[in-house]
Short mmCIF file of C-alpha atoms in Angstrom, two decimals:
data_model
loop_
_atom_site.label_atom_id
_atom_site.label_comp_id
_atom_site.label_asym_id
_atom_site.label_seq_id
_atom_site.Cartn_x
_atom_site.Cartn_y
_atom_site.Cartn_z
CA UNK A 1194 3.24 29.78 29.75
CA UNK A 1195 5.70 31.60 27.95
CA UNK A 1196 4.87 29.67 24.75
CA UNK A 1197 1.33 30.00 25.07
CA UNK A 1198 1.31 33.90 25.41
CA UNK A 1199 3.24 34.08 22.58
CA UNK A 1200 0.98 31.98 20.72
CA UNK A 1201 -1.51 34.08 21.69
CA UNK A 1202 0.18 37.38 20.77
CA UNK A 1203 1.26 35.88 17.60
CA UNK A 1204 -2.25 34.80 16.74
CA UNK A 1205 -3.55 38.16 17.58
CA UNK A 1206 -1.01 39.56 14.40
CA UNK A 1207 -2.03 37.02 12.63
CA UNK A 1208 -5.53 38.16 12.11
CA UNK A 1209 -4.55 41.18 9.49
CA UNK A 1210 -1.96 38.98 7.87
CA UNK A 1211 -4.93 36.93 6.68
CA UNK A 1212 -6.83 39.67 5.71
CA UNK A 1213 -4.31 40.91 3.33
CA UNK A 1214 -2.83 37.87 2.05
CA UNK A 1215 -5.74 35.19 1.74
CA UNK A 1216 -9.26 37.12 2.23
CA UNK A 1217 -8.96 40.20 0.77
CA UNK A 1218 -11.38 39.12 -1.93
CA UNK A 1219 -14.44 38.92 0.20
CA UNK A 1220 -14.62 42.25 1.53
CA UNK A 1221 -16.61 44.51 -0.20
CA UNK A 1222 -16.64 48.46 -1.09
CA UNK A 1223 -16.56 50.46 2.20
CA UNK A 1224 -14.69 47.82 4.26
CA UNK A 1225 -11.49 48.02 2.46
CA UNK A 1226 -9.61 50.78 3.69
CA UNK A 1227 -6.26 51.75 1.76
CA UNK A 1228 -2.90 51.61 3.40
CA UNK A 1229 0.78 52.14 2.83
CA UNK A 1230 2.97 49.20 3.63
CA UNK A 1231 6.01 47.36 3.29
CA UNK A 1232 6.64 43.50 2.12
CA UNK A 1233 9.63 42.69 4.88
CA UNK A 1234 12.07 40.52 3.62
CA UNK A 1235 14.67 41.39 6.78
CA UNK A 1236 12.88 39.24 9.17
CA UNK A 1237 13.22 35.37 9.61
CA UNK A 1238 11.37 32.69 11.92
CA UNK A 1239 12.34 30.49 14.17
CA UNK A 1240 9.85 27.92 15.73
CA UNK A 1241 10.63 25.40 18.56
CA UNK A 1242 14.29 25.89 18.04
CA UNK A 1243 14.05 25.25 14.09
CA UNK A 1244 14.17 27.66 10.93
CA UNK A 1245 10.86 28.16 9.43
CA UNK A 1246 9.83 29.48 6.01
CA UNK A 1247 6.02 30.41 5.89
CA UNK A 1248 4.64 29.86 2.32
CA UNK A 1249 1.25 29.89 0.82
CA UNK A 1250 -1.12 27.12 -0.35
CA UNK A 1251 0.85 27.13 -3.59
CA UNK A 1252 4.38 26.96 -2.13
CA UNK A 1253 5.47 30.69 -2.82
CA UNK A 1254 7.08 32.11 0.45
CA UNK A 1255 5.60 34.63 2.42
CA UNK A 1256 6.87 37.45 3.62
CA UNK A 1257 5.67 39.49 6.71
CA UNK A 1258 3.83 43.17 6.45
CA UNK A 1259 5.34 46.05 8.31
CA UNK A 1260 2.77 48.58 8.86
CA UNK A 1261 2.97 51.76 11.07
CA UNK A 1262 6.16 50.03 13.26
CA UNK A 1263 4.12 47.16 13.49
CA UNK A 1264 5.04 43.62 12.03
CA UNK A 1265 1.73 41.53 10.49
CA UNK A 1266 2.79 37.68 9.75
CA UNK A 1267 0.39 35.35 7.38
CA UNK A 1268 -1.98 34.19 9.65
CA UNK A 1269 -2.07 30.44 7.92
CA UNK A 1270 1.23 29.68 7.55
CA UNK A 1271 1.90 30.72 11.20
CA UNK A 1272 -1.08 28.56 12.06
CA UNK A 1273 0.08 25.66 10.78
CA UNK A 1274 3.63 26.12 12.10
CA UNK A 1275 2.68 26.86 15.60
CA UNK A 1276 0.05 24.00 15.54
CA UNK A 1277 -3.29 26.49 15.93
CA UNK A 1278 -6.10 25.37 14.19
CA UNK A 1279 -7.31 28.47 11.79
CA UNK A 1280 -10.60 29.06 9.50
CA UNK A 1281 -12.48 31.66 7.82
CA UNK A 1282 -15.78 32.07 7.81
CA UNK A 1283 -17.26 33.55 4.77
CA UNK A 1284 -20.71 33.91 5.87
CA UNK A 1285 -20.29 35.84 8.73
CA UNK A 1286 -16.54 37.25 7.69
CA UNK A 1287 -14.75 36.06 10.83
CA UNK A 1288 -11.53 34.67 11.05
CA UNK A 1289 -11.87 31.84 13.55
CA UNK A 1290 -8.17 30.72 15.59
CA UNK A 1291 -8.22 28.06 17.65
CA UNK A 1292 -10.74 25.19 18.18
CA UNK A 1293 -14.32 25.75 18.21
CA UNK A 1294 -17.21 24.13 20.37
CA UNK A 1295 -19.15 23.21 17.18
CA UNK A 1296 -19.59 19.77 16.09
CA UNK A 1297 -17.22 17.86 14.55
CA UNK A 1298 -16.05 18.47 10.81
CA UNK A 1299 -18.29 17.16 8.16
CA UNK A 1300 -16.52 13.73 6.89
CA UNK A 1301 -17.60 11.31 4.01
CA UNK A 1302 -16.89 7.92 3.67
CA UNK A 1303 -14.20 7.08 1.02
CA UNK A 1304 -15.24 4.67 -1.76
CA UNK A 1305 -12.59 2.83 -3.20
CA UNK A 1306 -12.95 1.19 -6.16
CA UNK A 1307 -12.31 -2.53 -7.08
CA UNK A 1308 -9.01 -1.02 -9.22
CA UNK A 1309 -7.99 1.19 -5.91
CA UNK A 1310 -8.59 -1.73 -3.53
CA UNK A 1311 -6.56 -3.76 -5.65
CA UNK A 1312 -3.68 -1.18 -5.78
CA UNK A 1313 -3.77 -0.66 -1.66
CA UNK A 1314 -3.52 -4.73 -1.15
CA UNK A 1315 -0.37 -4.74 -4.03
CA UNK A 1316 1.07 -1.64 -2.45
CA UNK A 1317 1.24 -3.18 1.10
CA UNK A 1318 2.52 -6.48 -0.50
CA UNK A 1319 5.39 -5.19 -1.29
CA UNK A 1320 7.16 -4.95 2.31
CA UNK A 1321 7.82 -8.32 3.59
CA UNK A 1322 6.38 -8.59 7.45
CA UNK A 1323 4.14 -5.19 6.73
CA UNK A 1324 1.71 -6.80 4.20
CA UNK A 1325 -1.48 -6.23 5.89
CA UNK A 1326 -3.46 -3.03 4.62
CA UNK A 1327 -4.39 -0.11 6.39
CA UNK A 1328 -6.29 2.65 4.98
CA UNK A 1329 -8.27 6.10 5.85
CA UNK A 1330 -12.28 5.03 5.47
CA UNK A 1331 -13.22 8.90 5.66
CA UNK A 1332 -12.27 12.11 4.09
CA UNK A 1333 -12.88 15.81 4.44
CA UNK A 1334 -16.57 16.52 2.71
CA UNK A 1335 -15.66 17.62 -0.70
CA UNK A 1336 -12.28 16.00 -1.09
CA UNK A 1337 -11.28 13.31 -3.27
CA UNK A 1338 -9.24 10.27 -3.08
CA UNK A 1339 -6.55 10.41 -6.07
CA UNK A 1340 -4.70 6.86 -5.68
CA UNK A 1341 -2.17 4.89 -3.58
CA UNK A 1342 1.22 3.46 -4.13
CA UNK A 1343 4.27 1.85 -2.25
CA UNK A 1344 6.95 4.46 -2.02
CA UNK A 1345 10.71 4.63 0.46
CA UNK A 1346 9.35 2.92 3.32
CA UNK A 1347 5.90 3.01 3.14
CA UNK A 1348 2.29 3.49 1.37
CA UNK A 1349 0.98 6.68 0.46
CA UNK A 1350 -2.21 7.98 0.09
CA UNK A 1351 -3.15 10.48 -1.70
CA UNK A 1352 -5.93 12.90 -1.86
CA UNK A 1353 -6.85 16.49 -3.39
CA UNK A 1354 -6.34 18.04 0.27
CA UNK A 1355 -4.89 15.60 2.22
CA UNK A 1356 -1.75 13.06 2.04
CA UNK A 1357 -1.83 9.82 4.18
CA UNK A 1358 1.51 7.75 4.81
CA UNK A 1359 1.25 4.44 6.63
CA UNK A 1360 5.09 3.03 7.44
CA UNK A 1361 6.78 1.03 10.15
CA UNK A 1362 9.37 4.10 10.67
CA UNK A 1363 8.11 7.11 12.79
CA UNK A 1364 8.28 10.28 10.90
CA UNK A 1365 7.83 12.34 13.97
CA UNK A 1366 11.55 11.10 15.64
CA UNK A 1367 13.95 13.62 16.07
CA UNK A 1368 11.60 16.27 15.65
CA UNK A 1369 10.37 18.80 18.44
CA UNK A 1370 6.42 19.00 18.39
CA UNK A 1371 2.99 18.96 20.39
CA UNK A 1372 1.35 16.04 21.78
CA UNK A 1373 -2.15 15.74 21.48
CA UNK A 1374 -4.97 13.02 21.92
CA UNK A 1375 -7.28 12.12 18.93
CA UNK A 1376 -10.66 12.11 20.16
CA UNK A 1377 -11.15 7.88 20.07
CA UNK A 1378 -8.08 8.42 22.80
CA UNK A 1379 -5.00 7.74 20.66
CA UNK A 1380 -1.68 9.76 21.38
CA UNK A 1381 -0.74 11.77 18.57
CA UNK A 1382 2.01 14.37 17.67
CA UNK A 1383 2.22 17.45 15.51
CA UNK A 1384 5.39 19.00 14.73
CA UNK A 1385 6.37 20.67 11.04
CA UNK A 1386 9.52 19.34 9.41
CA UNK A 1387 9.35 21.87 6.83
CA UNK A 1388 6.35 24.26 6.05
CA UNK A 1389 3.70 21.59 6.47
CA UNK A 1390 2.35 20.65 9.95
CA UNK A 1391 2.45 16.88 10.11
CA UNK A 1392 0.52 14.41 12.42
CA UNK A 1393 1.68 11.03 13.16
CA UNK A 1394 0.47 8.68 15.73
CA UNK A 1395 1.06 4.59 16.14
CA UNK A 1396 -1.31 2.57 15.07
CA UNK A 1397 -0.65 -1.39 15.75
CA UNK A 1398 2.65 -2.39 14.35
CA UNK A 1399 3.08 0.87 12.09
CA UNK A 1400 2.90 4.55 12.16
CA UNK A 1401 0.21 6.53 10.45
CA UNK A 1402 0.96 10.38 9.29
CA UNK A 1403 -1.43 12.89 7.64
CA UNK A 1404 -1.26 16.37 6.46
CA UNK A 1405 -2.51 18.89 4.06
CA UNK A 1406 0.35 19.57 1.51
CA UNK A 1407 -1.98 22.64 0.13
CA UNK A 1408 -2.98 23.51 3.51
CA UNK A 1409 -7.02 23.44 2.90
CA UNK A 1410 -7.32 20.98 5.70
CA UNK A 1411 -7.08 22.58 9.37
CA UNK A 1412 -5.48 20.25 12.03
CA UNK A 1413 -8.70 19.93 13.73
CA UNK A 1414 -10.00 18.37 10.79
CA UNK A 1415 -7.11 16.00 10.16
CA UNK A 1416 -7.01 14.78 13.64
CA UNK A 1417 -10.51 13.90 12.82
CA UNK A 1418 -9.99 11.69 10.00
CA UNK A 1419 -6.85 10.12 11.38
CA UNK A 1420 -9.39 8.62 13.78
CA UNK A 1421 -10.51 6.55 10.71
CA UNK A 1422 -7.88 5.34 9.47
CA UNK A 1423 -8.12 1.02 10.11
CA UNK A 1424 -7.03 -2.15 8.66
CA UNK A 1425 -8.56 -3.20 5.60
CA UNK A 1426 -10.55 -6.59 6.43
CA UNK A 1427 -10.29 -9.34 3.72
CA UNK A 1428 -13.65 -10.63 2.45
CA UNK A 1429 -15.24 -7.40 2.84
CA UNK A 1430 -16.19 -5.49 -0.21
CA UNK A 1431 -15.26 -2.05 1.20
CA UNK A 1432 -12.56 -3.27 3.53
CA UNK A 1433 -15.11 -1.61 6.61
CA UNK A 1434 -18.95 -2.13 6.72
CA UNK A 1435 -20.88 0.58 5.36
CA UNK A 1436 -21.88 3.27 7.91
CA UNK A 1437 -23.26 6.85 7.92
CA UNK A 1438 -22.34 9.95 10.17
CA UNK A 1439 -24.68 10.45 13.21
CA UNK A 1440 -25.79 13.89 12.72
CA UNK A 1441 -27.53 15.31 16.05
CA UNK A 1442 -29.93 17.69 15.99
CA UNK A 1443 -29.08 20.95 18.54
CA UNK A 1444 -31.70 19.50 20.44
CA UNK A 1445 -30.38 15.89 21.00
CA UNK A 1446 -26.52 17.34 21.56
CA UNK A 1447 -28.20 19.59 24.59
CA UNK A 1448 -29.47 16.36 25.89
CA UNK A 1449 -26.16 14.36 25.61
CA UNK A 1450 -24.34 16.94 27.33
CA UNK A 1451 -27.35 17.50 30.20
CA UNK A 1452 -26.98 13.24 30.63
CA UNK A 1453 -23.27 13.32 31.49
CA UNK A 1454 -23.73 16.47 33.31
CA UNK A 1455 -25.65 14.38 35.59
CA UNK A 1456 -22.41 12.43 37.10
CA UNK A 1457 -19.78 14.22 39.03
CA UNK A 1458 -16.25 13.70 38.08
CA UNK A 1459 -17.93 12.24 34.21
CA UNK A 1460 -19.40 15.62 32.77
CA UNK A 1461 -17.07 15.44 29.71
CA UNK A 1462 -19.30 14.08 26.75
CA UNK A 1463 -18.63 11.54 24.52
CA UNK A 1464 -20.90 9.94 21.69
CA UNK A 1465 -20.79 7.34 18.73
CA UNK A 1466 -20.28 9.04 15.65
CA UNK A 1467 -21.36 6.69 13.06
CA UNK A 1468 -23.70 4.15 13.01
CA UNK A 1469 -24.48 1.35 10.49
CA UNK A 1470 -26.12 2.55 7.35
CA UNK A 1471 -29.53 2.44 7.49
CA UNK A 1472 -29.53 2.25 11.27
CA UNK A 1473 -31.31 5.40 12.91
CA UNK A 1474 -30.54 6.89 16.46
CA UNK A 1475 -33.61 7.43 18.79
CA UNK A 1476 -32.54 8.70 22.27
CA UNK A 1477 -30.10 9.18 24.89
CA UNK A 1478 -30.63 9.94 28.45
CA UNK A 1479 -28.74 9.09 32.04
CA UNK A 1480 -29.38 5.83 33.65
CA UNK A 1481 -28.14 3.95 36.82
CA UNK A 1482 -24.25 4.40 36.02
CA UNK A 1483 -23.72 5.45 32.78
CA UNK A 1484 -25.21 7.28 29.90
CA UNK A 1485 -27.01 5.31 27.29
CA UNK A 1486 -27.26 6.07 23.48
CA UNK A 1487 -30.42 3.81 21.75
CA UNK A 1488 -30.43 3.26 18.19
CA UNK A 1489 -32.64 0.88 16.47
CA UNK A 1490 -30.44 -2.05 15.73
CA UNK A 1491 -27.58 -0.92 18.39
CA UNK A 1492 -27.32 0.15 21.72
CA UNK A 1493 -24.18 2.18 23.21
CA UNK A 1494 -23.40 2.61 26.61
CA UNK A 1495 -20.85 5.20 27.98
CA UNK A 1496 -19.64 4.74 31.92
CA UNK A 1497 -17.16 4.48 34.59
CA UNK A 1498 -17.72 0.74 35.39
CA UNK A 1499 -16.18 -2.03 33.00
CA UNK A 1500 -19.49 -4.24 32.53
CA UNK A 1501 -17.06 -6.88 31.50
CA UNK A 1502 -15.37 -7.21 34.70
CA UNK A 1503 -15.65 -10.46 36.11
CA UNK A 1504 -16.73 -12.32 32.42
CA UNK A 1505 -14.79 -14.58 30.47
CA UNK A 1506 -14.57 -13.46 27.15
CA UNK A 1507 -12.66 -12.87 23.79
CA UNK A 1508 -10.24 -9.87 23.51
CA UNK A 1509 -10.15 -8.71 20.02
CA UNK A 1510 -8.29 -5.67 18.48
CA UNK A 1511 -10.93 -3.05 16.80
CA UNK A 1512 -9.80 -1.44 13.70
CA UNK A 1513 -8.49 1.93 15.41
CA UNK A 1514 -5.95 -0.39 17.44
CA UNK A 1515 -7.84 -0.09 20.72
CA UNK A 1516 -8.14 -3.11 22.97
CA UNK A 1517 -11.47 -4.64 23.35
CA UNK A 1518 -13.70 -7.78 25.25
CA UNK A 1519 -16.34 -9.79 23.91
CA UNK A 1520 -18.14 -11.64 26.25
CA UNK A 1521 -21.98 -12.71 27.02
CA UNK A 1522 -23.68 -11.91 30.07
CA UNK A 1523 -27.08 -12.94 29.12
CA UNK A 1524 -28.13 -13.76 25.43
CA UNK A 1525 -26.73 -10.79 24.13
CA UNK A 1526 -22.93 -10.45 23.08
CA UNK A 1527 -21.52 -7.56 24.53
CA UNK A 1528 -18.16 -5.38 23.43
CA UNK A 1529 -16.55 -3.36 26.55
CA UNK A 1530 -13.46 -0.94 25.73
CA UNK A 1531 -11.67 1.24 27.85
CA UNK A 1532 -11.86 5.22 26.03
CA UNK A 1533 -9.43 7.51 28.68
CA UNK A 1534 -11.07 7.56 31.97
CA UNK A 1535 -14.14 5.48 31.28
CA UNK A 1536 -15.49 2.20 29.13
CA UNK A 1537 -17.36 2.18 26.19
CA UNK A 1538 -20.06 -0.85 26.11
CA UNK A 1539 -21.86 -1.70 22.59
CA UNK A 1540 -24.59 -4.49 21.99
CA UNK A 1541 -27.17 -4.99 19.21
CA UNK A 1542 -30.02 -6.58 21.20
CA UNK A 1543 -32.00 -7.62 18.27
CA UNK A 1544 -28.66 -9.29 17.03
CA UNK A 1545 -29.12 -7.59 13.49
CA UNK A 1546 -25.74 -6.46 13.70
CA UNK A 1547 -22.34 -8.37 13.58
CA UNK A 1548 -19.35 -8.26 15.80
CA UNK A 1549 -17.46 -6.92 13.04
CA UNK A 1550 -20.02 -4.05 12.71
CA UNK A 1551 -20.07 -3.22 16.15
CA UNK A 1552 -16.28 -3.42 16.27
CA UNK A 1553 -16.39 -0.73 13.62
CA UNK A 1554 -18.92 1.32 15.24
CA UNK A 1555 -17.00 1.19 18.59
CA UNK A 1556 -14.18 2.96 16.69
CA UNK A 1557 -16.50 5.53 16.07
CA UNK A 1558 -17.02 6.60 19.64
CA UNK A 1559 -15.58 10.15 20.08
CA UNK A 1560 -15.39 12.64 23.19
CA UNK A 1561 -17.35 16.04 21.78
CA UNK A 1562 -16.21 19.33 21.29
#
């Protein structure tokens, strides 16, 4: 409880810090008030038992400001250290600290060129017993993929605002941190070995670590991208089926939450975030013992009941490492997997989608904010 209260107190003090160090230019005319303050270089920082030096997006050391016997800290640097998401809403001139109730951050597919895909495969091939290639399939809208290469004990993917490392080594080992559950139910850990917050989780036989070296991406954004890291399938031009984000309207979002609210103890809403390119979301509603999402070429049911129980089938690993089961209760193949306290079942009633496509869409079912 003490640590939680400390975070709230620090976050409150940090607001002015962001105003002075990161967003002063957005305030105009009468909104600015001239003050006389001091950069206090005599204050040091200790986070979770480790020394910490706050820096800006360019790596320059930051100092707190002392004004009227109060100390104001640089908001983004401290938010990264405390694993508290922070963003600035320029339209409303508002600093947002912590999670919001909005939809997930807009993501876009990473389109690897033939040369980049060859470089990815070559990078993984340099490690014995580690040749299977894994890669992030999405990035935050506006970011750009730059390169992938082997180095040290893993493969690094470099973006303008993000770095993704895939390695047999758990980089978080030995560091104190905060455990979080990604939107696909996978456990991950936030920790700060230096001035950059890092997120590590296990995926099959390896560990994936994400960070934003220039501090442009929030922890919430990196957690969303983390869910898209998948095994690259051979024989597929992109490594993953071309897919689109499902853009739910405000009315559809309300209907999703309303549908889950009809079940006692099952009110937390989950929904597919991706669909195969060219598909269309049609409707959602509560029915039987779960919530059904209907697309033109796909049905997704979220239920407390395991529909695969008592059916013979084939166990497979989804691209995100989750175990799932294929079975055929009638003429339609169905895929069921457990996601936290419920089961998700996906099928293509008109058989337009392949097993591979449905497995990839399954990895996109997530808890809604």
